[in-house]
Tab-separated table of C-alpha atoms in Angstrom:
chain	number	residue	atom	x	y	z
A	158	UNK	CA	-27.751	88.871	83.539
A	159	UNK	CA	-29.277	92.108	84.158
A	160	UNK	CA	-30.555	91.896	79.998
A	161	UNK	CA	-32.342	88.244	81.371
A	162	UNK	CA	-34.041	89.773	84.470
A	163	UNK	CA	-35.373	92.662	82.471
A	164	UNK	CA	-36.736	90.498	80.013
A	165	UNK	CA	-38.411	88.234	82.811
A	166	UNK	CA	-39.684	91.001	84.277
A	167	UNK	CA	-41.686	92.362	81.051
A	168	UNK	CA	-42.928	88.964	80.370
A	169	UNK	CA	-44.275	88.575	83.840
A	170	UNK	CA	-45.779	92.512	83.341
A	171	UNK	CA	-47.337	91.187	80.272
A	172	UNK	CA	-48.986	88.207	81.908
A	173	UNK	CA	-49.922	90.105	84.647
A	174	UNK	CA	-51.950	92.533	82.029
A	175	UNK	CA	-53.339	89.900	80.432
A	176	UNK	CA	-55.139	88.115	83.621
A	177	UNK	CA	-55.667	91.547	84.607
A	178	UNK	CA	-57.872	91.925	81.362
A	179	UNK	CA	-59.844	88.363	82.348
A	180	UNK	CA	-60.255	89.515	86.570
A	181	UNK	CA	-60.505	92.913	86.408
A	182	UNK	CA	-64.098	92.830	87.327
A	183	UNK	CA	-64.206	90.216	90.087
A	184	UNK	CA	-60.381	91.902	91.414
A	185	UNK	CA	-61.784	95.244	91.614
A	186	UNK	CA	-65.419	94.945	92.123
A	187	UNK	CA	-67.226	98.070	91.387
A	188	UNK	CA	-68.983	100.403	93.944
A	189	UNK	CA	-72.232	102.115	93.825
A	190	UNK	CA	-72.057	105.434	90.747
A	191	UNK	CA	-74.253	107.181	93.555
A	192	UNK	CA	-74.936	107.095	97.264
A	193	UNK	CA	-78.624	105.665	97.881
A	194	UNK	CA	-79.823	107.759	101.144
A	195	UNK	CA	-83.452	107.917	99.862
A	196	UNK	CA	-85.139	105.321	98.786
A	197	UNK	CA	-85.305	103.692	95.276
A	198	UNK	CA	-88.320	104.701	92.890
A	199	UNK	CA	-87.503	101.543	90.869
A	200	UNK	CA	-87.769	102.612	87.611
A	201	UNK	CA	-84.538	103.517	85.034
A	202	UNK	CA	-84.468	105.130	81.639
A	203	UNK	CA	-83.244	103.055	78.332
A	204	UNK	CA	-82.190	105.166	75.557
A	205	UNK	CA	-79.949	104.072	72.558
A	206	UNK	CA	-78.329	105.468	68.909
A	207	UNK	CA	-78.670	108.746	68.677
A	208	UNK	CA	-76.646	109.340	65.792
A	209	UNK	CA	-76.429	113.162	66.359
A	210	UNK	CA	-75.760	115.177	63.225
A	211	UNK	CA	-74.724	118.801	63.357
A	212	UNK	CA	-74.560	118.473	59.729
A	213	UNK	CA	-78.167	118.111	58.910
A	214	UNK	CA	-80.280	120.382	56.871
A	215	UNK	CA	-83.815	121.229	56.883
A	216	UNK	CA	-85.226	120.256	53.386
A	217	UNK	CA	-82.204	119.157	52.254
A	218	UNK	CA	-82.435	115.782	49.881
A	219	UNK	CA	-82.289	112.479	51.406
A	220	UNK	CA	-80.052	110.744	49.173
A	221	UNK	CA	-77.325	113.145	50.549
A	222	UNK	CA	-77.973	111.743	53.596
A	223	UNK	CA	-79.903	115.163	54.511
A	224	UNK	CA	-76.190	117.262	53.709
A	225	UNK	CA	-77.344	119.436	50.464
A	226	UNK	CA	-80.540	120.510	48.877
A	227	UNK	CA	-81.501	119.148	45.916
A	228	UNK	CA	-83.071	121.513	42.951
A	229	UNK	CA	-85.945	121.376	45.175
A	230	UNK	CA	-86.546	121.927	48.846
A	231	UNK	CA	-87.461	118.092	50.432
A	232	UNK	CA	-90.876	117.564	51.952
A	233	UNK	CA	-89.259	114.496	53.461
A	234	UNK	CA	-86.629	116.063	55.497
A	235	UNK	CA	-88.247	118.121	58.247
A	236	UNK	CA	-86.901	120.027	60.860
A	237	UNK	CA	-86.950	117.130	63.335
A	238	UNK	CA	-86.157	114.699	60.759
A	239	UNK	CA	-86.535	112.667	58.008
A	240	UNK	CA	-88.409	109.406	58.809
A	241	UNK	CA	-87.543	105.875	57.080
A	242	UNK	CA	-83.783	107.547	55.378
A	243	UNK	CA	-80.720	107.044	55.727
A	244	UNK	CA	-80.097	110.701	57.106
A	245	UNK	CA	-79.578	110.950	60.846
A	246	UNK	CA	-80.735	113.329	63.640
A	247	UNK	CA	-80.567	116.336	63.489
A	248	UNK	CA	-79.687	118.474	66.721
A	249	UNK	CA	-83.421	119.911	67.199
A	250	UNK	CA	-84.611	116.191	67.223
A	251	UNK	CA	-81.949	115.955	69.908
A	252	UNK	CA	-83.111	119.067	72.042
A	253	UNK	CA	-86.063	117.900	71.969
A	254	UNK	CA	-85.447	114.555	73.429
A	255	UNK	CA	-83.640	115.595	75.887
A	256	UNK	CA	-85.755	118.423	76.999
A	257	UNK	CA	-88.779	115.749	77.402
A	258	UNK	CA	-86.386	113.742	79.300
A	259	UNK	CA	-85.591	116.915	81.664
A	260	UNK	CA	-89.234	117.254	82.224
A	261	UNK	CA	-91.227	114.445	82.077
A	262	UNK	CA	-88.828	111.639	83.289
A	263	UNK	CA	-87.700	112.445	86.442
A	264	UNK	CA	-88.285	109.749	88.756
A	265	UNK	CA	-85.901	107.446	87.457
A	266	UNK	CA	-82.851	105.830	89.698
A	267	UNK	CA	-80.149	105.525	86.480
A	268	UNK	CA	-79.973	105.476	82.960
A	269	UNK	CA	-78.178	102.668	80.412
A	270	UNK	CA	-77.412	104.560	76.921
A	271	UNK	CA	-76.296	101.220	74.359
A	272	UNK	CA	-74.180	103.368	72.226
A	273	UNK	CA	-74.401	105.088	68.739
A	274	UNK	CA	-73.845	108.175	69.196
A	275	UNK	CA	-72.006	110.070	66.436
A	276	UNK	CA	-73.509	109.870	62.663
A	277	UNK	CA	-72.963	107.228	60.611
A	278	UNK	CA	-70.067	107.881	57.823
A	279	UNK	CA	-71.794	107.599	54.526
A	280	UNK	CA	-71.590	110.337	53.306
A	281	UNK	CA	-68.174	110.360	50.699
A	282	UNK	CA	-68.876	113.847	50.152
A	283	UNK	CA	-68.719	114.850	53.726
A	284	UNK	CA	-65.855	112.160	55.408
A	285	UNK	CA	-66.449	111.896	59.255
A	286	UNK	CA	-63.559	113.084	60.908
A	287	UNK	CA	-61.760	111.412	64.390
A	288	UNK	CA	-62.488	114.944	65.667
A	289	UNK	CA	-66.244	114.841	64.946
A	290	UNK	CA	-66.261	111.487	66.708
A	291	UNK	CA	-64.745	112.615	69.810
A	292	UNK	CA	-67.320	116.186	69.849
A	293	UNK	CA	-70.495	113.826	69.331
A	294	UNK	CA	-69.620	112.258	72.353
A	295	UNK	CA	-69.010	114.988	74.358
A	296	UNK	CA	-71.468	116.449	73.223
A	297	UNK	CA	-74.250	113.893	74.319
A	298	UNK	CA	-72.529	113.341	77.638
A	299	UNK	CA	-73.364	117.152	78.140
A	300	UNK	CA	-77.304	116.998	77.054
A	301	UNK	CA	-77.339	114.183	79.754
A	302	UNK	CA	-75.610	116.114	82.159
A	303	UNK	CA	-78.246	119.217	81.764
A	304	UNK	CA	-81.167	116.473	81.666
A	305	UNK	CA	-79.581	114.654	84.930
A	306	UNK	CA	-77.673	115.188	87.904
A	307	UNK	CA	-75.078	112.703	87.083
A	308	UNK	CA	-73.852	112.838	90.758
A	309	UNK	CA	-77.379	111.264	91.964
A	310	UNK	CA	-78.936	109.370	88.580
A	311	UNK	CA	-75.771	107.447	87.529
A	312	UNK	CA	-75.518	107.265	83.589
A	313	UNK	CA	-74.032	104.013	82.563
A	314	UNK	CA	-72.738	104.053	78.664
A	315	UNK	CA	-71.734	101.647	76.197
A	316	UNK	CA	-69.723	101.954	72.483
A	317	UNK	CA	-71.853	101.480	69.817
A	318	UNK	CA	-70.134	100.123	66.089
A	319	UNK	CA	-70.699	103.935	65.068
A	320	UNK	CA	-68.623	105.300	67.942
A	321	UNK	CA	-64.947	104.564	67.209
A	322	UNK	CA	-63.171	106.422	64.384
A	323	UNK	CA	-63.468	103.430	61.766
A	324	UNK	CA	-67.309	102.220	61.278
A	325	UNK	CA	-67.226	98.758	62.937
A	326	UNK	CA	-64.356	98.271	63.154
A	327	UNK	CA	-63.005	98.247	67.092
A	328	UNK	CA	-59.724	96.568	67.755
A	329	UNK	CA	-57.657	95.612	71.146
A	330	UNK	CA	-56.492	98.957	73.052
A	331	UNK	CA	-58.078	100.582	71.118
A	332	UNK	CA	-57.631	104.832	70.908
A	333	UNK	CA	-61.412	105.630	71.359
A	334	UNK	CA	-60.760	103.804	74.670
A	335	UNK	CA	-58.633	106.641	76.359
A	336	UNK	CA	-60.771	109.244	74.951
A	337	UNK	CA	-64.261	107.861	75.973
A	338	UNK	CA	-62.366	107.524	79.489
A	339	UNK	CA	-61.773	111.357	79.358
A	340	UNK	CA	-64.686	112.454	78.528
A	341	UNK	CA	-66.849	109.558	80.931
A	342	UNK	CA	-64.463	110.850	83.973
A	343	UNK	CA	-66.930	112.870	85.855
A	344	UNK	CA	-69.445	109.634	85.952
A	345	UNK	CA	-67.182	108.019	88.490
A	346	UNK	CA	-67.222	104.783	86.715
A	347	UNK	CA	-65.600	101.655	86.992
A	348	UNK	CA	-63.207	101.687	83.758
A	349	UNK	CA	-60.456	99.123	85.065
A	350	UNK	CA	-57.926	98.070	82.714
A	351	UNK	CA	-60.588	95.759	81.047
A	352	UNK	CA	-61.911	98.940	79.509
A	353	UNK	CA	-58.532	100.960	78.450
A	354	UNK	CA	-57.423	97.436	76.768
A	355	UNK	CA	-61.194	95.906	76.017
A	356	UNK	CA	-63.544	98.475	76.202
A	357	UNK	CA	-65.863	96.974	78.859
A	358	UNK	CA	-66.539	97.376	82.711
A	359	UNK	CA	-68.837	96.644	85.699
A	360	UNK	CA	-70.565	98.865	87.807
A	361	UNK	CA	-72.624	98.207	90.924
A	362	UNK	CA	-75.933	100.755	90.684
A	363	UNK	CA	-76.982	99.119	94.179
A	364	UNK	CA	-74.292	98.076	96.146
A	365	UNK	CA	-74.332	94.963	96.949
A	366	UNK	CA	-77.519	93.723	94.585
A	367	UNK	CA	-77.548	94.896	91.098
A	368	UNK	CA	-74.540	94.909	89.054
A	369	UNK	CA	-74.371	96.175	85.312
A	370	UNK	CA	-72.023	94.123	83.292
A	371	UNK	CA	-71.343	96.734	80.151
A	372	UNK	CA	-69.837	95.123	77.206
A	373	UNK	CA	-67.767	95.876	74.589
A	374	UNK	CA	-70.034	93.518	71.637
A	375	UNK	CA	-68.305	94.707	68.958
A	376	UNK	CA	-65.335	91.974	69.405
A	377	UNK	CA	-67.880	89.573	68.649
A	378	UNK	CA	-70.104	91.467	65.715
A	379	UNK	CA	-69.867	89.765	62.464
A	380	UNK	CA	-68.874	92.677	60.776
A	381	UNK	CA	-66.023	93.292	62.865
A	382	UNK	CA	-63.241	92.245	60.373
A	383	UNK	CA	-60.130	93.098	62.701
A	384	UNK	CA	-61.198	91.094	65.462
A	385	UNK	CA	-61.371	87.139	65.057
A	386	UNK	CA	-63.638	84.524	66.771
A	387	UNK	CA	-63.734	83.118	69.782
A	388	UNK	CA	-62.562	80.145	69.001
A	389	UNK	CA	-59.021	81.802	68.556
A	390	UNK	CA	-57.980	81.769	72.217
A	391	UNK	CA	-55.563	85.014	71.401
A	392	UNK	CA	-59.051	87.091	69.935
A	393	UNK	CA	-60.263	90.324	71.926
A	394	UNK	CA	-63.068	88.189	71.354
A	395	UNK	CA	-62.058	85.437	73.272
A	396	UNK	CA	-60.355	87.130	76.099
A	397	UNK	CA	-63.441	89.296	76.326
A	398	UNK	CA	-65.902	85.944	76.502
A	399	UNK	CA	-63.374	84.879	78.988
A	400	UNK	CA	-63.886	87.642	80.877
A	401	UNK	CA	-67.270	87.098	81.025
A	402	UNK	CA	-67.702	83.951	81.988
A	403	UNK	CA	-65.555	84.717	84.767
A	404	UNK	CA	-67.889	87.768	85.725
A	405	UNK	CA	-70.490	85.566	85.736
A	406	UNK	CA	-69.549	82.572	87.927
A	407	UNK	CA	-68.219	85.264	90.420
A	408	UNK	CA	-71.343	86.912	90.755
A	409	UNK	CA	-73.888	84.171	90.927
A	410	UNK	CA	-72.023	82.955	93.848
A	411	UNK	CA	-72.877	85.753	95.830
A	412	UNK	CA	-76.616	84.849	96.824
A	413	UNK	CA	-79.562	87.542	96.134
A	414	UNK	CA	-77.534	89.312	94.157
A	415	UNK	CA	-78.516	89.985	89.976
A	416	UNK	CA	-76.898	90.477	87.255
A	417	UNK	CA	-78.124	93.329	84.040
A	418	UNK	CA	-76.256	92.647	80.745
A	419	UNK	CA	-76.103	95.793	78.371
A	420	UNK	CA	-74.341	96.435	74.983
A	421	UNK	CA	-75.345	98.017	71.820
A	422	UNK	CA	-75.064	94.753	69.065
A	423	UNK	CA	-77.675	92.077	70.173
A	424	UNK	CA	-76.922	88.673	69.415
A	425	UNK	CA	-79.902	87.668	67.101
A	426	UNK	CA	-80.757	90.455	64.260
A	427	UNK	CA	-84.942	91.331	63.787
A	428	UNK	CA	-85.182	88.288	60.954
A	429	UNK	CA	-83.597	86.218	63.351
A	430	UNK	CA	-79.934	85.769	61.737
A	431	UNK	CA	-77.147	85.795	63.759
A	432	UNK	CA	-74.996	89.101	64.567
A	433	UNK	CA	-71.757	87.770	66.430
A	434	UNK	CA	-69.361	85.609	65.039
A	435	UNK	CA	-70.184	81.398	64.996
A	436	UNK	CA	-68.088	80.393	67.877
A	437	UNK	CA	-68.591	83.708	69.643
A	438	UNK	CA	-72.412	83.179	69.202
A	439	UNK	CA	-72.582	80.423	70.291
A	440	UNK	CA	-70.743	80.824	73.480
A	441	UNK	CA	-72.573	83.859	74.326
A	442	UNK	CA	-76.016	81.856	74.064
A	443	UNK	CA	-75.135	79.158	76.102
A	444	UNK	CA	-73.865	81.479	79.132
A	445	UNK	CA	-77.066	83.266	78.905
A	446	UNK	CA	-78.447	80.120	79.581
A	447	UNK	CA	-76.014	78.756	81.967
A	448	UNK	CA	-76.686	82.507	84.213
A	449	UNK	CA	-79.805	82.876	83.259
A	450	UNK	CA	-81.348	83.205	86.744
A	451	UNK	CA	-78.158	85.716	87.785
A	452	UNK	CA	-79.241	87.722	84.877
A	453	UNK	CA	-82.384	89.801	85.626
A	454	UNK	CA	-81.709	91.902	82.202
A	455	UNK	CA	-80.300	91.650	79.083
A	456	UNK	CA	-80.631	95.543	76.814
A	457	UNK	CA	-78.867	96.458	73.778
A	458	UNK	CA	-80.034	98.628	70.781
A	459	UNK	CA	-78.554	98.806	66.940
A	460	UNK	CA	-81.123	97.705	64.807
A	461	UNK	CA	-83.700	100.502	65.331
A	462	UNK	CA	-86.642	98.113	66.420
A	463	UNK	CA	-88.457	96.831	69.238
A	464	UNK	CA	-88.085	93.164	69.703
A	465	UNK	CA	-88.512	90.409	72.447
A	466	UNK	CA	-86.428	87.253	71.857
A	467	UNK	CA	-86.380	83.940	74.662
A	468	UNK	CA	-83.351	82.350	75.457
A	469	UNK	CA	-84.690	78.378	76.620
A	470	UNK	CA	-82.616	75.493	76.106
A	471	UNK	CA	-82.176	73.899	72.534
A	472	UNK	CA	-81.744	70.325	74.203
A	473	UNK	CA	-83.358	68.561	76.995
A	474	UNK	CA	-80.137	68.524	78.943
A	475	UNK	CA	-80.321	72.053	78.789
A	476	UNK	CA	-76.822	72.442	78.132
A	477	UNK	CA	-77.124	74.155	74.913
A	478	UNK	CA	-79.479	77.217	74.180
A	479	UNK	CA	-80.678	79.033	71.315
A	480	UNK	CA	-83.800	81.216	71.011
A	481	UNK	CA	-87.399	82.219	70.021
A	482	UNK	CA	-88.593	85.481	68.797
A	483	UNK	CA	-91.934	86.920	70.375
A	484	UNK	CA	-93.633	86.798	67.051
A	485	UNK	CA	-92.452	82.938	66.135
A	486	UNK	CA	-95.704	81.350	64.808
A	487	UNK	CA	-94.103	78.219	66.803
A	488	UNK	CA	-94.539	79.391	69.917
A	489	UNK	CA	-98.072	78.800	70.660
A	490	UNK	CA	-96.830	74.704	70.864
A	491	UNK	CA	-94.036	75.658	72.762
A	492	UNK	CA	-95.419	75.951	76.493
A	493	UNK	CA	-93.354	73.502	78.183
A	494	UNK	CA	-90.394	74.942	76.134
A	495	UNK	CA	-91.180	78.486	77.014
A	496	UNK	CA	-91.661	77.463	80.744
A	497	UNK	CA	-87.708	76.866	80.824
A	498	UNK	CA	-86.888	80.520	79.127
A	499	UNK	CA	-83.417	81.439	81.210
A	500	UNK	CA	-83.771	84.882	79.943
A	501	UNK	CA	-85.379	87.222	77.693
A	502	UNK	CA	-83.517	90.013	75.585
A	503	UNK	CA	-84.704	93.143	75.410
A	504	UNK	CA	-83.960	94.857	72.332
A	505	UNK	CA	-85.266	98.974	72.365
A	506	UNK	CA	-85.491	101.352	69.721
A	507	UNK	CA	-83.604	104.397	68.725
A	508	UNK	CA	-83.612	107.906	69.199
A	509	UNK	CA	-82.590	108.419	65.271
A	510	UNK	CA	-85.789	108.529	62.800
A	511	UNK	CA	-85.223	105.149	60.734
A	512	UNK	CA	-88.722	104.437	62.446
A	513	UNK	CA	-90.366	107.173	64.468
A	514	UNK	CA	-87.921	108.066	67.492
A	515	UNK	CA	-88.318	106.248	70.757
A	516	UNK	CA	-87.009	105.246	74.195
A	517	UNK	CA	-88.590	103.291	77.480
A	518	UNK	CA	-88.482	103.791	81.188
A	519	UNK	CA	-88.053	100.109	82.436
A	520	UNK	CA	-89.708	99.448	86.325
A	521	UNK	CA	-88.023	96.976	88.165
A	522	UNK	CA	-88.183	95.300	91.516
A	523	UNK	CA	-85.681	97.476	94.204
A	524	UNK	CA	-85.772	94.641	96.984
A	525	UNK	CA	-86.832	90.826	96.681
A	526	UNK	CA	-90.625	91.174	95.977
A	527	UNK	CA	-93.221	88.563	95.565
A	528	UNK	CA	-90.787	85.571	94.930
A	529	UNK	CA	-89.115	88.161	92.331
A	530	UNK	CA	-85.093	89.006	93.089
A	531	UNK	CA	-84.057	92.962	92.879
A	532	UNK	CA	-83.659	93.619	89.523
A	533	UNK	CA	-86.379	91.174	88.214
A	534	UNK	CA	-87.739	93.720	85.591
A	535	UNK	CA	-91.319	94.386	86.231
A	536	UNK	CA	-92.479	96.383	83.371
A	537	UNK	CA	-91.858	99.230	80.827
A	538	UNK	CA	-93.036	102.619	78.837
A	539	UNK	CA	-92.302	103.114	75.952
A	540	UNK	CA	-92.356	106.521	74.710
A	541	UNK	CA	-92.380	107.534	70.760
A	542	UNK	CA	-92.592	110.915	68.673
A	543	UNK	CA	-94.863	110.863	65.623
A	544	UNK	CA	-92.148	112.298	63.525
A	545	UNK	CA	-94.500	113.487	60.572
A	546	UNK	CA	-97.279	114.976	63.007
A	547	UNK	CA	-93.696	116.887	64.638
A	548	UNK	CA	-92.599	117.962	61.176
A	549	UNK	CA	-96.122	119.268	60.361
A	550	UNK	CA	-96.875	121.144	63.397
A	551	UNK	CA	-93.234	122.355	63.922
A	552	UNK	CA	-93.260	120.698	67.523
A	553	UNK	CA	-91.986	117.714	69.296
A	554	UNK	CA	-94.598	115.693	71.978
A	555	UNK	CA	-93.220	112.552	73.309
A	556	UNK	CA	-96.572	109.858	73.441
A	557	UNK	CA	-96.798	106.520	75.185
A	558	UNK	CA	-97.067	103.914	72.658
A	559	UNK	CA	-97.269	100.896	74.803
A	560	UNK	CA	-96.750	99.571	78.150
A	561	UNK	CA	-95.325	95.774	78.367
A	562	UNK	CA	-97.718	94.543	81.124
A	563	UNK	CA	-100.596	95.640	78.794
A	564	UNK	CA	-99.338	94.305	75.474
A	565	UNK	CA	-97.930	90.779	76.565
A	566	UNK	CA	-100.204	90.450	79.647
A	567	UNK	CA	-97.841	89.221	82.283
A	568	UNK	CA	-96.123	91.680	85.688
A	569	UNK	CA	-92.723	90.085	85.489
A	570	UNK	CA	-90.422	89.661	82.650
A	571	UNK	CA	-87.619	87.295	84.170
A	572	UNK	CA	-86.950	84.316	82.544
A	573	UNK	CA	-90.642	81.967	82.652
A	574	UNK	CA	-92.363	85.671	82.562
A	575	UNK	CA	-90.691	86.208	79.465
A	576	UNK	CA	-91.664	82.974	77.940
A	577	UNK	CA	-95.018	83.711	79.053
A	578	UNK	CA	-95.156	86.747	77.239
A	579	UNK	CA	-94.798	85.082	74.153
A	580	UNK	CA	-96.725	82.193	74.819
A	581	UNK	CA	-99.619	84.977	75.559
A	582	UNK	CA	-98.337	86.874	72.002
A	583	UNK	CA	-99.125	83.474	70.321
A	584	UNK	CA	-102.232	83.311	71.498
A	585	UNK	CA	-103.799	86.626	71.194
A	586	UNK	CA	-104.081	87.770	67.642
A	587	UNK	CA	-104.602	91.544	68.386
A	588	UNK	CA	-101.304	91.581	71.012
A	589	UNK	CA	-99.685	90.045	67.552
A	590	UNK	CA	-100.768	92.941	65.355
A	591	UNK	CA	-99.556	95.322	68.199
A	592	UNK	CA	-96.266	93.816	68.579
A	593	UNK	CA	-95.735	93.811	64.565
A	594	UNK	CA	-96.997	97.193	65.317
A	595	UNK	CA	-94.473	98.669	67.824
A	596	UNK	CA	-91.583	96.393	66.238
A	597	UNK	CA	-91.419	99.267	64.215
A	598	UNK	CA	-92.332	101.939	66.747
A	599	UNK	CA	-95.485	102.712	65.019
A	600	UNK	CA	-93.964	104.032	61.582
């Protein structure tokens, strides 16, 4: 008897852990990272894969991924680093960024960081080590705690498919889980047990109106080979999509209030092919369109460019969804189409030198304003380093490349701005250079 009740009593512990995994959110909604005495400046900072790399050497050759000098000194690896490789940055690259961001970008209410931060392991010569995994991210928590006062401009993270010990490879309770929640302990944030078992969260950054789903979007990444699809109801996946879904519905219920998604995979890749899994994609698509006009945001990072993509509906039930890329050549007969975008995604580049480093300072409406919910993202700067000009004059200057209003010629980018951006794209041949332009952050 007492063998049976102890057994019953696991198995309801277990259940309970599992729903606990699906509700965490909703159960325990988050609060605020910071309190908000003064007011808003409505603006936040994007920044995403920095791929630090203590190992880096100045002139060293690229095909060592910037580890050893060749028989003779590189002109390609400078001492910010080496543009278009395969070599990742190097710490002055790093110092530099973050010194701009101490600054120059002060007025900003919070910061989203979409992952990446430790060097990529290709290097067979030079293994990456679980050790070196765990310092890069303590490490970059640190240059954003000198940049920020974390106590007053909350700093919201993600995991990126470079920042667990195996390269893409995250699984269910996963052991980077209990470190990242060491080392993210002085943020405050809201890591229920749907991060120390799935590796995602919510957090409120004004309490009460904007909410910051985070997720974990390597259970759905293709290359994710020890987590299945979503259409195995037992998949981190699935209980993950679950979880969303559930985040969702909860929050557009409560009126006024918006929704930003962040993570560092994006669904759709910059030639359009898809990055989850099928089933997993396909969910994910149609709850962006199902929430679109919860969701004021959607940011991740990974593939090193700038792109724009529309969610609109793929049907005229509008039941399914897929998407359009800013620089289809379809979209200039696409207005009505466009007209029903639910939401756009907003995919920034990188701090690491595949095309000339970058990040963006997003402005975004603080209170309801002109029609437009808080949250409804108004406009951005994006910022870039000339990363020969740097390694020729031995100095780092952060530029503005673009701002959004200017380039797709609208002042909102919620859903209908967003197709409206494009629909402007398509029909302004220079804006279409521009964008082909700043895809690649001017490289």
């Amino acid at each position: 008897m007492v063998l049976l009740k102890s057994l019953t009593y696991i198995a309801a512990s277990v259940f309970l852990l599992n729903a606990a995994s699906v509700n965490a959110a909703p159960m325990n909604e988050a609060q605020p990272l910071t309190k908000r005495g003064s007011k808003l400046n409505g603006k936040f900072l994007h920044i995403t894969d920095i791929h630090i790399d203590p190992n880096y050497l100045e002139g060293a050759d690229p095909d060592s991924f910037c580890h050893k000098h060749g028989k003779k000194r590189s002109s390609e690896t400078g001492k910010y680093g080496a543009l278009g490789t395969d070599c990742d940055s190097p710490e002055a690259l790093v110092d530099a960024t973050f010194n701009f961001l101490k600054e120059s970008i002060t007025d900003i209410d919070f910061i989203i960081y979409t992952g990446d931060t430790a060097r990529h392991d290709r290097d067979d010569d030079m293994p990456r080590s679980q050790s070196e995994v765990v310092k890069a991210h303590s490490t970059v928590m640190k240059y954003f705690q000198t940049a920020y006062d974390t106590d007053n401009v909350p700093y919201v993270p993600t995991i990126g498919n470079n920042d667990a010990y195996d390269h893409n490879d995250v699984t269910k309770n996963d052991k980077i889980f209990k470190k990242l929640e060491s080392i993210w302990k002085p943020l405050g944030l809201n890591l229920t047990s749907a991060f120390s078992t799935g590796g995602y969260y919510v957090q409120d950054v004004i309490k009460g109106k904007l909410t910051i789903v985070n997720l974990n979007t390597m259970y759905f990444y293709e290359k994710n080979d020890d987590v299945a699809d979503c259409s195995s109801s037992s998949s981190a996946a699935a209980i993950e999509m679950k979880w969303l879904s559930y985040v969702l519905k909860h929050y557009s219920k409560k009126k006024g209030h918006q929704l930003y998604l962040m993570g560092h995979v994006p669904p759709i890749d910059d030639d359009g092919s898809k990055l989850y899994k099928s089933n997993c994609y396909t969910q994910y698509m149609n709850l962006l369109g199902k929430y679109g006009s919860t969701i004021s945001g959607h940011f991740t990072g990974h593939t090193n460019n700038d792109n724009l993509n529309a969610i609109l509906p793929s049907s005229s039930k509008g039941k399914s969804y897929s998407f359009l890329a800013a620089d289809d050549s379809d979209a200039k007969n696409m207005k009505k189409q466009l007209a029903k975008t639910s939401v756009g995604l907003f995919n920034a580049p990188s701090v690491i030198p595949k095309n000339n480093p970058a990040l963006r300072v997003y402005t975004y409406n603080t209170q309801k304003t002109d029609g437009y919910p808080v949250g409804t993202i108004r406009d951005w700067d994006q910022y870039y380093v000339d990363l020969d000009k740097a390694n020729d004059d031995e100095k780092v200057e952060f530029e503005l490349e673009y701002s959004a209003s200017d380039l797709y010629g609208v002042d909102h980018f919620d859903g209908p701005g967003v197709g409206q951006a494009i629909l402007n794209l398509a029909n302004d041949k220079k804006a279409r250079k521009l964008y082909k332009k700043y895809a690649k952050v001017s490289s």
